[in-house]
Amino acid sequence: MSAGSATLLISCPDQRGLVAAVTQFIFQHNGNILHLDQHVDQQAAVFFMRVEWDLTGFGIARADIPTAFGLTVGNRFKMDWTLRFSDETPRMALFVSKQSHCLYDILSRWQAGEWQVAIPLIVSNHESLKPVADSFGIPFHHFAISADTKAEQERAQIDLLKAHKVEFVVLARYMQILTGQFIGAFPNRIINIHHSFLPAFAGAKPYHAAHARGVKLIGATSHYVTADLDAGPIIAQDVIPVNHKDSVSDLVRKGQDIEKLVLAQAVWHHLQNRVLVYNNKTVVFQ
Amino acid sequence: MSAGSATLLISCPDQRGLVAAVTQFIFQHNGNILHLDQHVDQQAAVFFMRVEWDLTGFGIARADIPTAFGLTVGNRFKMDWTLRFSDETPRMALFVSKQSHCLYDILSRWQAGEWQVAIPLIVSNHESLKPVADSFGIPFHHFAISADTKAEQERAQIDLLKAHKVEFVVLARYMQILTGQFIGAFPNRIINIHHSFLPAFAGAKPYHAAHARGVKLIGATSHYVTADLDAGPIIAQDVIPVNHKDSVSDLVRKGQDIEKLVLAQAVWHHLQNRVLVYNNKTVVFQ
Amino acid sequence: MSAGSATLLISCPDQRGLVAAVTQFIFQHNGNILHLDQHVDQQAAVFFMRVEWDLTGFGIARADIPTAFGLTVGNRFKMDWTLRFSDETPRMALFVSKQSHCLYDILSRWQAGEWQVAIPLIVSNHESLKPVADSFGIPFHHFAISADTKAEQERAQIDLLKAHKVEFVVLARYMQILTGQFIGAFPNRIINIHHSFLPAFAGAKPYHAAHARGVKLIGATSHYVTADLDAGPIIAQDVIPVNHKDSVSDLVRKGQDIEKLVLAQAVWHHLQNRVLVYNNKTVVFQ
Amino acid sequence: MSAGSATLLISCPDQRGLVAAVTQFIFQHNGNILHLDQHVDQQAAVFFMRVEWDLTGFGIARADIPTAFGLTVGNRFKMDWTLRFSDETPRMALFVSKQSHCLYDILSRWQAGEWQVAIPLIVSNHESLKPVADSFGIPFHHFAISADTKAEQERAQIDLLKAHKVEFVVLARYMQILTGQFIGAFPNRIINIHHSFLPAFAGAKPYHAAHARGVKLIGATSHYVTADLDAGPIIAQDVIPVNHKDSVSDLVRKGQDIEKLVLAQAVWHHLQNRVLVYNNKTVVFQ
């Protein structure tokens, strides 16, 4: 039986000896590195690293690794670090409104086993996608939202997510702007898909704006949600060509194809513990 | 010997019978249609058409086609139209500053015969690219430009271009903002390349802005120059992926590859008489 | 109430006057052309055309258009032509095996109303995807297939499709090679998705072959099925980048994203009556 | 003054402790790692690594690094390794025939300082591109080649390249098949551009073959030359869309744009010491 692997995601002030210290730690305890990637932002003098190693024969019990790493390496270099094990299954909540294309795309990946993730619940401000949730056997929670009830409903949503031990949230074309209250409960843990190549066409009706401007490409951008609308750290982006024959509804149709792919790509990176956020930007280790 | 072909570019208020009238005109005079494309902007109720036909055996003398077409078709339908012959060689001026990548790309296409175009002169606000112009045997004109001299220098440039019968201008990374005076002398006849996927990052230093925002794609946009900076009708756009490892100078290096391709694509469409402008957008017949 | 539109797809030997004749026919009977595209293969001297016109106020009853067009235009120019009306809903059968990604992608488009198509049945050589068919309310037919039973089962499939008035078949990762018997029953009416950029890596296990060769792009190709395996007329193709870090299973995962998009693109073109086949190639009017 | 950086490219049988050993070596001698990437081919159990470190304050004199690294790390782990310094300028020969697009693309990058490379000479089997070489001030050597003279001319070419201390060769649309004699003189040191997405359309006239097959994408592939024609390790590939309107000459024109970009990308990777070859495939560290 495989002992699985462990993945460390690290950021800290840059200095000599960081890679040596981390890899020495792994080697001393008989770990075999599977993947290692690092990056130094020379301007900001910040060091980033992702390392994954095979736990077979590793000399430290799984539960003791955090303490051991923190004491011998992490603290010494003032590292921010997180440790994940490959056999842990992260818990994700899906938020949707009325459009189903991203929802189906995500659920079919989950059902086929493409993604190792648990989806304990789907949340929506409309009831129309409940049958989809039902067909995949996932509990569906409807929260009607108005300007008056938003704060209260968000509190209820947060409670619900906490009760289900949800670790991160995917907004799969959820057409509500989240308040700081909700965003603060899941910092850099809410992944949105916006239907434009940000920073162009932030805000409402980007396809209308793209059509009016006469662009020859339309895009989709997946990013972590921050207090600034459509201005959070970008995880993934893609575009497709359009031309003068395309009406706004053609842009909507064509755009949905990249919306679902770009969102899936961002969630995949997140699930693989490949994303670090700093300076409102991301490091995405490939 | 081939008699060559003629190309009509037409726009007019939409109504029934437009294609029939134009194609009937060509057929009656024994023309053979090589390419025909049309488009109706249903919202604006505007009709656009490009038709190219073989002149072999055509029943109207070349010089008489405009009158004949205008009298029997053009006027009847209130058409805006232009007529070009395949054996006419359009005359293009290149404006450059210090960067050579677009200049070399264009000149090597011209030299290899990829484009049927005459380049009677190259204009620059710096002297550094004169040797490139020399090596291709194209006269190079230096116009030093300051805030004080710009208006005067532009007038001299316009005179020079008119004297050389220049029909359109390509700004191949020309780092000066043209005034309305110059733009008005070549309406929808000045093609610029901007190093971002417009409308994102208009104005100065787009690669710096893209780097600061942390986008995962950078772009290039070729457009006709209008009075609004970087806001004219878009002819062509493209993007390439970037990642967290790319510094601003990496973005510059990578971006130059799409700058030159996107600009070349736009010039190619223009040379092929494929571009119609309306509503600050383009119809580009493929 | 809209009277809808009619679309003619035409091919014939090239000669003067073809576009004029067709558009004159439409204009004389008071039709308004919405889209027109034509193409001449100069080498083969074959003419291709697609024209769609608004039937509002059209002077010929819908049922009489074929006769009228045939008598006055079609026969005269020896045209092969088909006529479709925008309010007719084509009938499509889906063939699947065990992989669900293309199936979900197609069904979610259908359910969302993105495609105007009827799906009277889903056919499979395995039972595993029956629950998916059930959740979308589409009858699922299982045909176990062995070398011994294939001919007989195909006959039963053909009968079933004919009974359901199926017009075309989509092989959504159907892992059986069809015999000439089945292909002959739906000539240029069976759309397959092959998981490589054909003609590279035709046949079995293309991702393994791509991995062994060390390509930097993997592709997907949608084509009409002919007697030659993976050699039919190509409708759509796309690729995505891969690198040395990708194992075969990474290629499979990444490739599925373009498999479903490329197949959807091909079906969309087919549904829009945009595809003409000749010389084992396609004309796809955009 | 910057001391520059050193880059190690390493491959060896996989085992525990490899990254730790290399990074420990660098750290012990006071090197600061700028970039590190590694890869393990799990199937083949081969380890690959690229590490670049800042030499400022490094404790070993530049000339002594090879011995020091070999003795303490390289030999112990049976590593194949190469060491490069950032201020060394590699020496590249260009081989061309009659087409100039790749030649201009490369020379303009070199002239603009985009690439740190020396180009001591250009070799051709035709004289037509001599003026281009002249305009960039690079010696041009003409070797007329026939079946009878090829072996002899290749020997003369090899002598010439050796005399100029050429380290690697770029075939910038050189339309001659090299013999094993020449290839053997520069193993994995000859970069070719082939005008198709290999393995499709290897050999002569790939655009004709692509047109005949009716593909919807055409490609370009840059690879190291081996004894098997167009079958060497692939470094970079790209494609662009084509359609039924494109004649063979359109494919040639469109294809040249990706030929030059893909070749430039491959040369860039090579110049950056990012490419390792094994098993007729490449690891390209990004």
PDB file of C-alpha atoms in Angstrom, chain A residues 108 111-113, chain C residues 95-104 122-133 140 142 171-176 256 259:
ATOM      1  CA  SER A 108     -18.979  15.551 -14.152  1.00  0.00           C
ATOM      2  CA  GLN A 111     -18.211  12.071 -10.611  1.00  0.00           C
ATOM      3  CA  ALA A 112     -15.661  10.660 -13.047  1.00  0.00           C
ATOM      4  CA  GLY A 113     -13.003  10.804 -10.356  1.00  0.00           C
TER       5      GLY A 113
ATOM      6  CA  PHE C  95     -23.278   6.637 -28.996  1.00  0.00           C
ATOM      7  CA  VAL C  96     -21.132   6.269 -25.879  1.00  0.00           C
ATOM      8  CA  SER C  97     -19.046   3.685 -24.058  1.00  0.00           C
ATOM      9  CA  LYS C  98     -17.766   4.282 -20.522  1.00  0.00           C
ATOM     10  CA  GLN C  99     -16.315   7.784 -20.519  1.00  0.00           C
ATOM     11  CA  SER C 100     -18.820  10.471 -19.616  1.00  0.00           C
ATOM     12  CA  HIS C 101     -17.109  13.787 -20.339  1.00  0.00           C
ATOM     13  CA  CYS C 102     -18.374  14.256 -23.901  1.00  0.00           C
ATOM     14  CA  LEU C 103     -21.789  12.910 -22.966  1.00  0.00           C
ATOM     15  CA  TYR C 104     -22.269  15.376 -20.111  1.00  0.00           C
ATOM     16  CA  ILE C 122     -28.541   7.122 -26.353  1.00  0.00           C
ATOM     17  CA  VAL C 123     -26.833   3.921 -27.452  1.00  0.00           C
ATOM     18  CA  SER C 124     -23.987   2.211 -25.658  1.00  0.00           C
ATOM     19  CA  ASN C 125     -21.987  -0.993 -25.714  1.00  0.00           C
ATOM     20  CA  HIS C 126     -21.780  -0.753 -21.918  1.00  0.00           C
ATOM     21  CA  GLU C 127     -24.346  -0.131 -19.220  1.00  0.00           C
ATOM     22  CA  SER C 128     -22.334   2.208 -17.057  1.00  0.00           C
ATOM     23  CA  LEU C 129     -23.660   5.491 -18.404  1.00  0.00           C
ATOM     24  CA  LYS C 130     -27.332   4.566 -18.153  1.00  0.00           C
ATOM     25  CA  PRO C 131     -27.771   6.661 -14.982  1.00  0.00           C
ATOM     26  CA  VAL C 132     -26.599   9.743 -16.876  1.00  0.00           C
ATOM     27  CA  ALA C 133     -29.119   9.118 -19.643  1.00  0.00           C
ATOM     28  CA  PHE C 140     -30.806   4.414 -23.065  1.00  0.00           C
ATOM     29  CA  HIS C 142     -27.586  -1.163 -24.388  1.00  0.00           C
ATOM     30  CA  LEU C 171     -19.933   9.110 -31.405  1.00  0.00           C
ATOM     31  CA  ALA C 172     -19.176  10.694 -28.060  1.00  0.00           C
ATOM     32  CA  ARG C 173     -16.123   8.553 -27.259  1.00  0.00           C
ATOM     33  CA  TYR C 174     -17.783   5.352 -28.536  1.00  0.00           C
ATOM     34  CA  MET C 175     -15.033   2.771 -28.419  1.00  0.00           C
ATOM     35  CA  GLN C 176     -16.201   0.483 -31.207  1.00  0.00           C
ATOM     36  CA  GLN C 256     -10.591  15.360 -22.467  1.00  0.00           C
ATOM     37  CA  GLU C 259     -12.180  16.367 -26.925  1.00  0.00           C
TER      38      GLU C 259
END
